PDB file of C-alpha atoms and ligand atoms in Angstrom:
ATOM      1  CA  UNK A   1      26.834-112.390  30.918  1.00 87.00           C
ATOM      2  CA  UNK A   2      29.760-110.971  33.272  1.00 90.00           C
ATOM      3  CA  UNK A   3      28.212-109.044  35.634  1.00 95.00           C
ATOM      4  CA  UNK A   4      24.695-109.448  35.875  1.00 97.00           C
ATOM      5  CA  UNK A   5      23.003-109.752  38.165  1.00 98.00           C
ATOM      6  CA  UNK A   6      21.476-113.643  39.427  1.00 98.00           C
ATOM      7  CA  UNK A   7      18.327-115.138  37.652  1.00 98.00           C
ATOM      8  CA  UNK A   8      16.668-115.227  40.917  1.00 98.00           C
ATOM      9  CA  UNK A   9      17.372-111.294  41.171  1.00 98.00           C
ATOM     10  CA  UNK A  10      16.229-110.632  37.402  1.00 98.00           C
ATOM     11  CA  UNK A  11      13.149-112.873  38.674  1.00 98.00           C
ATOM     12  CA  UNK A  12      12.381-110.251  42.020  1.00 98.00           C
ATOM     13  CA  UNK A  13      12.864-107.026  39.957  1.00 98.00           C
ATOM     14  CA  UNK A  14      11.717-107.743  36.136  1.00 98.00           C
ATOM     15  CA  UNK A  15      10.386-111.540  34.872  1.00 98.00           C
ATOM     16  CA  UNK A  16       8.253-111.838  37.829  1.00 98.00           C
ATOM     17  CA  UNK A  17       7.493-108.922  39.445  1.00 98.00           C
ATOM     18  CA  UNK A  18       3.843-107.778  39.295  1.00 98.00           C
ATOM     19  CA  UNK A  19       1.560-105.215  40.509  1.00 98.00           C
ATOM     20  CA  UNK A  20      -0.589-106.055  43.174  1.00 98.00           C
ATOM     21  CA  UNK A  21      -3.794-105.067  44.156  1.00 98.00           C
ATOM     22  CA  UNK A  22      -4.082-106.742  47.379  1.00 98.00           C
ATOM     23  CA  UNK A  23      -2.112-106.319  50.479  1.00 98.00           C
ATOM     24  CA  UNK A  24      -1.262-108.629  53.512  1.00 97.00           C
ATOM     25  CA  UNK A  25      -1.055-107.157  57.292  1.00 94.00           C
ATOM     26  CA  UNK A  26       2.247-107.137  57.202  1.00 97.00           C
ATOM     27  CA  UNK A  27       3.562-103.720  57.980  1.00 96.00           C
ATOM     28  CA  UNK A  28       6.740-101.555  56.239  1.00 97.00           C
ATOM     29  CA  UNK A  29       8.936 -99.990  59.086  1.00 96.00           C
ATOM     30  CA  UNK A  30      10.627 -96.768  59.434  1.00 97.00           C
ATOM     31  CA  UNK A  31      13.974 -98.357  58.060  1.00 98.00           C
ATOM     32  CA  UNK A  32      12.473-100.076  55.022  1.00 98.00           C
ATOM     33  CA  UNK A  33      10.873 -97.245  54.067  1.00 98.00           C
ATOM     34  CA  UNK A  34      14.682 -95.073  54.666  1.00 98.00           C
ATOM     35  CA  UNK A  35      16.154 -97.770  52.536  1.00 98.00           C
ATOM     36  CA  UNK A  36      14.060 -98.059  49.730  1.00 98.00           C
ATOM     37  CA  UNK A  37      14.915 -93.868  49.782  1.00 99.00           C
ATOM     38  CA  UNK A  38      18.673 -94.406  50.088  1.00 99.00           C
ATOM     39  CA  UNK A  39      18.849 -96.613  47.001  1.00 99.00           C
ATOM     40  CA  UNK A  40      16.763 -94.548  44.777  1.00 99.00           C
ATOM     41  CA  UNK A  41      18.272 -91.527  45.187  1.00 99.00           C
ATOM     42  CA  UNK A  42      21.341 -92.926  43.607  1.00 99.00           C
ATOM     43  CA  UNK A  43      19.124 -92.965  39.824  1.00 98.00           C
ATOM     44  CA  UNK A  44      20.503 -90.638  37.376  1.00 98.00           C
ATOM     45  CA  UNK A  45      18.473 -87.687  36.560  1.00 98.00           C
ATOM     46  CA  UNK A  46      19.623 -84.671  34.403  1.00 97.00           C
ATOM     47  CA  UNK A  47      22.271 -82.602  36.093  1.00 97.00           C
ATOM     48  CA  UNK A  48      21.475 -84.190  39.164  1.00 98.00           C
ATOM     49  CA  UNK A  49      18.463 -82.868  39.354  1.00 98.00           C
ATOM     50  CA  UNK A  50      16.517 -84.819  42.012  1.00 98.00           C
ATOM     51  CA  UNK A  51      13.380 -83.537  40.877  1.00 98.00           C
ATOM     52  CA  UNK A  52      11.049 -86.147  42.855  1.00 98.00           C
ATOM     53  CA  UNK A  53       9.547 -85.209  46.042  1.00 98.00           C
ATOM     54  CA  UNK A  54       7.797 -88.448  48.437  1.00 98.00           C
ATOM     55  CA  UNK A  55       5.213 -88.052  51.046  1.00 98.00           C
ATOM     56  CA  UNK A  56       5.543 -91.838  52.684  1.00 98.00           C
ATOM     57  CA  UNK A  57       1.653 -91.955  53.774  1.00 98.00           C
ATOM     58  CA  UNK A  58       1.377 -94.730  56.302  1.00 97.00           C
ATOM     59  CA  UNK A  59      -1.407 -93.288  59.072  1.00 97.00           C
ATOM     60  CA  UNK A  60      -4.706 -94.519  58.629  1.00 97.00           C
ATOM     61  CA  UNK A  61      -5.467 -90.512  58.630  1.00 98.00           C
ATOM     62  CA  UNK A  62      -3.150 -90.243  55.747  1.00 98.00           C
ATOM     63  CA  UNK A  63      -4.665 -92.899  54.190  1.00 98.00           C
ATOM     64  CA  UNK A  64      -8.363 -91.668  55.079  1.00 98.00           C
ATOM     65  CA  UNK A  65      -7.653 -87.793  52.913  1.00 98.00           C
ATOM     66  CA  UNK A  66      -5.724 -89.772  49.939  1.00 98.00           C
ATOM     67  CA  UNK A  67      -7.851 -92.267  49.677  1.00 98.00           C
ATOM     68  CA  UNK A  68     -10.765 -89.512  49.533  1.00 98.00           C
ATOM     69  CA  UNK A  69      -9.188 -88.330  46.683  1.00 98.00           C
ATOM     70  CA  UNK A  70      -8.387 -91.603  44.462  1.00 98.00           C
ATOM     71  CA  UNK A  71     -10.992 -93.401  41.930  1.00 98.00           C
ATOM     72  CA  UNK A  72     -13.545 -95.579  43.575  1.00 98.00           C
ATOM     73  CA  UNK A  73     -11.417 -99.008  42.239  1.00 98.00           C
ATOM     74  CA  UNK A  74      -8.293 -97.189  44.188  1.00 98.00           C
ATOM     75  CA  UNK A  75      -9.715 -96.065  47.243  1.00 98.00           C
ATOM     76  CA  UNK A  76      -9.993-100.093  48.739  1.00 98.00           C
ATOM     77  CA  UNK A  77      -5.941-100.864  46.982  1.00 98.00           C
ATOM     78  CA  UNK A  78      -4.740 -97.389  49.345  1.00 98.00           C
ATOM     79  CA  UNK A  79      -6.798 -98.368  52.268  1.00 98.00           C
ATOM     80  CA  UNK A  80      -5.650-101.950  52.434  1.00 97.00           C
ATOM     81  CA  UNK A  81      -2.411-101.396  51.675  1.00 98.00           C
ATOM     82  CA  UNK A  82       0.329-100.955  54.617  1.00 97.00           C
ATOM     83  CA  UNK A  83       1.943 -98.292  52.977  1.00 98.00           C
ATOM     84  CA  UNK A  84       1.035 -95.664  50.016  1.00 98.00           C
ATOM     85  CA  UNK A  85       3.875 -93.151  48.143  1.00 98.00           C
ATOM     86  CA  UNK A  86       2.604 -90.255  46.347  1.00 99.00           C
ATOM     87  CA  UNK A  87       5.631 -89.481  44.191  1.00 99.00           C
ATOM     88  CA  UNK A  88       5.454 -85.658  43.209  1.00 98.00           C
ATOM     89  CA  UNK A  89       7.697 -83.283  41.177  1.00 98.00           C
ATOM     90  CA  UNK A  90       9.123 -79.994  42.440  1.00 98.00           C
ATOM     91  CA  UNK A  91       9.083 -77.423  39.903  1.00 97.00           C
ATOM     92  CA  UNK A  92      11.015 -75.533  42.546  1.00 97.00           C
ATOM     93  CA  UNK A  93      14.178 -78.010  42.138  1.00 98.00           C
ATOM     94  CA  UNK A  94      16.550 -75.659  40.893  1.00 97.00           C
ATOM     95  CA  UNK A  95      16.832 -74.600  44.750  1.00 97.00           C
ATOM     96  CA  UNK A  96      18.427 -77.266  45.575  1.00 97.00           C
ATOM     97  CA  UNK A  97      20.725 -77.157  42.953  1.00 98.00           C
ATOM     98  CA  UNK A  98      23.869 -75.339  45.081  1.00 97.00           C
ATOM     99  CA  UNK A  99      23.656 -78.336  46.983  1.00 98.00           C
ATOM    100  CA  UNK A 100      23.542 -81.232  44.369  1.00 98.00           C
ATOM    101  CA  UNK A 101      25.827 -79.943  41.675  1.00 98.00           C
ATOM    102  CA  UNK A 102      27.892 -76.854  43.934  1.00 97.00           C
ATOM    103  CA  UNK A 103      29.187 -74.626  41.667  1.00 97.00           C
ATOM    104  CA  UNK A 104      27.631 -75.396  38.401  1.00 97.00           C
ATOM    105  CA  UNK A 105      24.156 -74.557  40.026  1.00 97.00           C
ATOM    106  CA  UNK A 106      23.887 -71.118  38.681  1.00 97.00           C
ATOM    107  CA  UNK A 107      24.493 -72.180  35.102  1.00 97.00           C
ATOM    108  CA  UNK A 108      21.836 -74.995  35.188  1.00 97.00           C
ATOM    109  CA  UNK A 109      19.106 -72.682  37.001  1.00 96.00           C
ATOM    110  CA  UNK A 110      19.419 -70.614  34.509  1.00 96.00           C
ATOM    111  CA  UNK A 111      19.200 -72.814  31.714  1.00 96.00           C
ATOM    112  CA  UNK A 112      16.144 -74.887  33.460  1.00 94.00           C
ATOM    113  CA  UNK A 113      14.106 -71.457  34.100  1.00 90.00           C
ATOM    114  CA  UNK A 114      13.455 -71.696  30.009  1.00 90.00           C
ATOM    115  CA  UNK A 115       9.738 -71.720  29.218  1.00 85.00           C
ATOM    116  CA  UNK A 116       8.474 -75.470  29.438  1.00 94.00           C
ATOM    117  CA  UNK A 117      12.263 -76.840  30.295  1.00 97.00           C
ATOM    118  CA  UNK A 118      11.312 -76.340  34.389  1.00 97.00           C
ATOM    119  CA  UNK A 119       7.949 -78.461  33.703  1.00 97.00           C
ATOM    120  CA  UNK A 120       9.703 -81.182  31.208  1.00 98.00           C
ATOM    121  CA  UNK A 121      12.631 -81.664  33.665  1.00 98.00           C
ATOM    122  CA  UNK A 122      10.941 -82.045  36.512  1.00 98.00           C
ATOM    123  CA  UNK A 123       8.297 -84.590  34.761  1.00 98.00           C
ATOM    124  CA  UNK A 124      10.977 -86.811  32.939  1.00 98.00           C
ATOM    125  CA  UNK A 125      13.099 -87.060  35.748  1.00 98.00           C
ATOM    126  CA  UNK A 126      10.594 -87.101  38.528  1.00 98.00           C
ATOM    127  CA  UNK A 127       8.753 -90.189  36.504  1.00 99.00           C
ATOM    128  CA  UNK A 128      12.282 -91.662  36.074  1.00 99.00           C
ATOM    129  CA  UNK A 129      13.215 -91.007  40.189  1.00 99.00           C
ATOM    130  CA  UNK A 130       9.596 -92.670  40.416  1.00 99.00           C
ATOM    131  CA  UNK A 131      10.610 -95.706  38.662  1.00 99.00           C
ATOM    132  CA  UNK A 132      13.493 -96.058  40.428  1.00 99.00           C
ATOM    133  CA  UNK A 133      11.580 -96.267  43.482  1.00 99.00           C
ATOM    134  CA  UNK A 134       9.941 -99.452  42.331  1.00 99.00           C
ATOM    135  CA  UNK A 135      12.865-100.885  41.473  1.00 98.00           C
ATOM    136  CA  UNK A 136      14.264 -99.904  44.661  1.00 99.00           C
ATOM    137  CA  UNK A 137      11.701-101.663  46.999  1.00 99.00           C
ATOM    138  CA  UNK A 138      11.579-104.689  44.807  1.00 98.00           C
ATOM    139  CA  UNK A 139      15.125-105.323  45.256  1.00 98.00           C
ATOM    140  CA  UNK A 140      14.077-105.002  49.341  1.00 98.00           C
ATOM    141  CA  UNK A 141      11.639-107.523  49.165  1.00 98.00           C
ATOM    142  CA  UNK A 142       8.656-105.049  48.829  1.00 98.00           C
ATOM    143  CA  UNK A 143       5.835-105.518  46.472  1.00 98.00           C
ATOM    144  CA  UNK A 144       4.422-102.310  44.474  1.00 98.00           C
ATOM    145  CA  UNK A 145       1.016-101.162  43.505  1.00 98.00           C
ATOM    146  CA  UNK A 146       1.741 -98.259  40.843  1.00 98.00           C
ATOM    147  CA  UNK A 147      -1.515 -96.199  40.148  1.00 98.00           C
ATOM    148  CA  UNK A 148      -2.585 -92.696  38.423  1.00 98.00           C
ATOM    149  CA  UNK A 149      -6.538 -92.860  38.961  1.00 98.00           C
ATOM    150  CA  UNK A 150      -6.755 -90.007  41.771  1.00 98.00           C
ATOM    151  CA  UNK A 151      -7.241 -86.546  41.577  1.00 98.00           C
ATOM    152  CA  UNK A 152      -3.984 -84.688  41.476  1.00 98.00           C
ATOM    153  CA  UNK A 153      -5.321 -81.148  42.021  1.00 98.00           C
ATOM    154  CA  UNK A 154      -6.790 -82.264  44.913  1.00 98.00           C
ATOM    155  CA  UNK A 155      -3.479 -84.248  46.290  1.00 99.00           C
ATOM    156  CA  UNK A 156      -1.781 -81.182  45.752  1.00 98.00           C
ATOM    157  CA  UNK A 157      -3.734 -79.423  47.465  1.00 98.00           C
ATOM    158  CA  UNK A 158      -4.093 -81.725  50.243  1.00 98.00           C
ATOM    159  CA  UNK A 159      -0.400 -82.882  50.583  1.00 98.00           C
ATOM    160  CA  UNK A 160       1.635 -80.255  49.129  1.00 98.00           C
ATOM    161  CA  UNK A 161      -0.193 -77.078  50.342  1.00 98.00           C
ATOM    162  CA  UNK A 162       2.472 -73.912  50.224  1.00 98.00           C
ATOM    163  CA  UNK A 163       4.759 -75.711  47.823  1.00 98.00           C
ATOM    164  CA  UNK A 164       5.587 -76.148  44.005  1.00 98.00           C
ATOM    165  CA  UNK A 165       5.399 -79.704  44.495  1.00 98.00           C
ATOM    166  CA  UNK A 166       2.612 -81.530  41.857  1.00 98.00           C
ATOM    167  CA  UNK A 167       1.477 -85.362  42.356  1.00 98.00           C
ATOM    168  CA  UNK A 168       2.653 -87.551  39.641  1.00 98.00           C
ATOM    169  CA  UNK A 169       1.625 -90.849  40.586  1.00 99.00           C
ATOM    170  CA  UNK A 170       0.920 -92.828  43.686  1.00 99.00           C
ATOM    171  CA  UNK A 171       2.493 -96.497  44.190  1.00 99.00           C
ATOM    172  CA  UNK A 172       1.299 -98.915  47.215  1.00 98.00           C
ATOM    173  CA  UNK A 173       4.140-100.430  48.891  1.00 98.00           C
ATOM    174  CA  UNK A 174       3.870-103.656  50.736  1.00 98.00           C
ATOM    175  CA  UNK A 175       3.549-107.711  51.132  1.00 98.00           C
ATOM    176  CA  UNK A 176       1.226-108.510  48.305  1.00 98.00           C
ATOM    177  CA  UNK A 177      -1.548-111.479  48.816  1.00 98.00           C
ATOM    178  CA  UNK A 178      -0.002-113.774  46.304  1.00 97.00           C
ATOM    179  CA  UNK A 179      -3.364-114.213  44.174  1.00 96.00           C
ATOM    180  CA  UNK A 180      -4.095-110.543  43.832  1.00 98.00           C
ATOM    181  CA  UNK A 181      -2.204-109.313  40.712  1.00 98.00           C
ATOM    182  CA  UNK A 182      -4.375-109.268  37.739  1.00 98.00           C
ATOM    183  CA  UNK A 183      -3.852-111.956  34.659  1.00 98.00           C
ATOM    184  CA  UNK A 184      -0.386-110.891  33.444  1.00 98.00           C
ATOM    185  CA  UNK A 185      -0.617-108.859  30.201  1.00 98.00           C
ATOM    186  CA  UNK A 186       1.678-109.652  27.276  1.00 98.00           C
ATOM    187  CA  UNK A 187       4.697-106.855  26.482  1.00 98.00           C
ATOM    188  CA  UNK A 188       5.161-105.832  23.046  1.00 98.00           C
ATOM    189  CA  UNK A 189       8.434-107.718  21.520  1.00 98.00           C
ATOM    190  CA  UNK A 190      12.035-105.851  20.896  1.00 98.00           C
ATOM    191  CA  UNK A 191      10.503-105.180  17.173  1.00 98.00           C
ATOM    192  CA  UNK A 192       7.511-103.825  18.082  1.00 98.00           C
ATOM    193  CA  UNK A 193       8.547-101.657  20.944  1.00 98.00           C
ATOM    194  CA  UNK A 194      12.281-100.496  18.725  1.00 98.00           C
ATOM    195  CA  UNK A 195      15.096-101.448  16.494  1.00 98.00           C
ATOM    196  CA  UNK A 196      18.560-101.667  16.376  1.00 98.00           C
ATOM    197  CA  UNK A 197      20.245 -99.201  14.152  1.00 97.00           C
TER     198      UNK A 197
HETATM  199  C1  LIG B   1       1.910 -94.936  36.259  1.00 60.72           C
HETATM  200  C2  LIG B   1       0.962 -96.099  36.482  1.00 60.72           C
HETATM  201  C3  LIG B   1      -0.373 -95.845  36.718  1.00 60.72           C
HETATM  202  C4  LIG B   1      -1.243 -96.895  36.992  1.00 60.72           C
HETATM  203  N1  LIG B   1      -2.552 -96.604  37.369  1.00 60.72           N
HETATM  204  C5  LIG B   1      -3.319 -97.592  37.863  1.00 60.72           C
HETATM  205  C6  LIG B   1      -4.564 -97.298  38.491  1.00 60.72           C
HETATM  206  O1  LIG B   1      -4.979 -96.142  38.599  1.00 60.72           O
HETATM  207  N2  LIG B   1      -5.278 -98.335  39.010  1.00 60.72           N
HETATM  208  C7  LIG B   1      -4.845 -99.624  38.951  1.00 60.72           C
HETATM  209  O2  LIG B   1      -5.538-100.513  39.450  1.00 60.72           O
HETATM  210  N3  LIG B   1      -3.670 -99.936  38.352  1.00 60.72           N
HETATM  211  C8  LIG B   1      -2.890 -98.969  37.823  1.00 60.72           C
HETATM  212  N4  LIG B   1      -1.655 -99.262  37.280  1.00 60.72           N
HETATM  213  C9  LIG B   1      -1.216-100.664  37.217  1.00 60.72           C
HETATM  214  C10 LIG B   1      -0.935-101.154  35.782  1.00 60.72           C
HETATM  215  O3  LIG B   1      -2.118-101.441  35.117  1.00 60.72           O
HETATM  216  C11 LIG B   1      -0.021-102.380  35.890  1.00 60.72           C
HETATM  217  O4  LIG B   1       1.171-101.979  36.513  1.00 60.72           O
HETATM  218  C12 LIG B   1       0.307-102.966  34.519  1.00 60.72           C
HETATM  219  O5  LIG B   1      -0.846-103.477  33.914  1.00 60.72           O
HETATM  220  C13 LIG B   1       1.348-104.077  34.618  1.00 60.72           C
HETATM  221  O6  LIG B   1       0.934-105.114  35.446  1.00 60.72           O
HETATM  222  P1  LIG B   1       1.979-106.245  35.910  1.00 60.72           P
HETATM  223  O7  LIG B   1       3.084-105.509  36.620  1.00 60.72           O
HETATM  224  O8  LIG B   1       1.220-107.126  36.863  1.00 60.72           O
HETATM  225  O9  LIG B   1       2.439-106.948  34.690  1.00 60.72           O
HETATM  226  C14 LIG B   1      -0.778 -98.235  36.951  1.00 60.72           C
HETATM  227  C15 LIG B   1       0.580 -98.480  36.683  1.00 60.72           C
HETATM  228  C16 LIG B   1       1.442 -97.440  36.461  1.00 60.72           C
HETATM  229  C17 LIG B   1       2.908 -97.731  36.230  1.00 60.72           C
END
């Protein structure tokens, strides 16, 4: 196919990337973390929303109060791992509309301020910016850990004190140990999962 991208790229990002559960020493710097951020902000989201919010928690006392909150089979994955993103969606996005779509801000406020629509938006897209970011640090060589057993109240309230900003889901970012991903899982096939109309 003309333009696609090479097998051994298809390979890193789809056909044999996994989730890991395991995590070597290896640490994520500063810049790896800003790059994974620079190409995931480029995902579409509805009228440029940009609905996700990240808190990058890399300090063992970031990792100590998240991993308080997580499900007992989580807390070892966050505490092991060099690196853990909660991924979070700002119901206050229309704020930073003036700045993302100028003059058209207004309009779309206005239309997002709808019962439900401010909640919907900032879910679909926010999940959507939060898949990006996967993609995003597989493409840098990063392995991902994507997991939703942890309280998000508590998150909230622990991260995002003072803002409109509610945990989606958290994703471990790393080296994986190459034996730690779970038996791979079968997907359901093109007919099962759609069809072409
Ligand atoms: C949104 C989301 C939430 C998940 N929650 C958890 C979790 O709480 N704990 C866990 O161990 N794995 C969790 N997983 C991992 C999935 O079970 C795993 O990604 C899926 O089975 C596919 O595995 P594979 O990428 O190795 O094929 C989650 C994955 C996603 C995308």
């Amino acid at each position: 196919m003309e333009n696609a991208v090479s097998e051994s790229a298809l390979n890193q990002l789809f056909l044999k990337a996994r989730t890991y559960n395991e995590w070597s020493d290896k640490t994520v710097d500063d810049s790896t973390v800003r790059q994974v951020y620079e190409l995931l902000k480029w995902g579409p989201t509805s009228a440029n929303s940009c609905p996700a919010r990240f808190m990058w928690v890399r300090s063992s006392e970031g990792k100590s109060r998240l991993a308080a909150l997580a499900s007992e089979r989580n807390r070892p994955k966050i505490l092991a791992a060099p690196l853990t993103v909660i991924v979070g969606n700002d119901l206050s996005f229309p704020d930073t509309l003036p700045k993302l779509i100028g003059e058209r801000a207004a309009e779309a406020a206005k239309y997002f301020a709808q019962p439900g629509v401010t909640e919907s938006t900032a879910m679909r897209n926010g999940s959507l910016q939060g898949a990006y970011l996967i993609i995003a640090a597989r493409a840098l060589g990063l392995d991902c850990g994507p997991m939703s057993g942890f309280d998000n109240a508590g998150v909230d309230k622990e991260f995002f004190a003072g803002t409109r900003v509610q945990s989606n889901f958290i994703c471990n970012l790393g080296y994986g140990k190459p034996d730690s991903p779970f038996p791979r899982n079968p997907r359901l096939s093109f007919e099962e999962a759609g069809c072409l109309v």
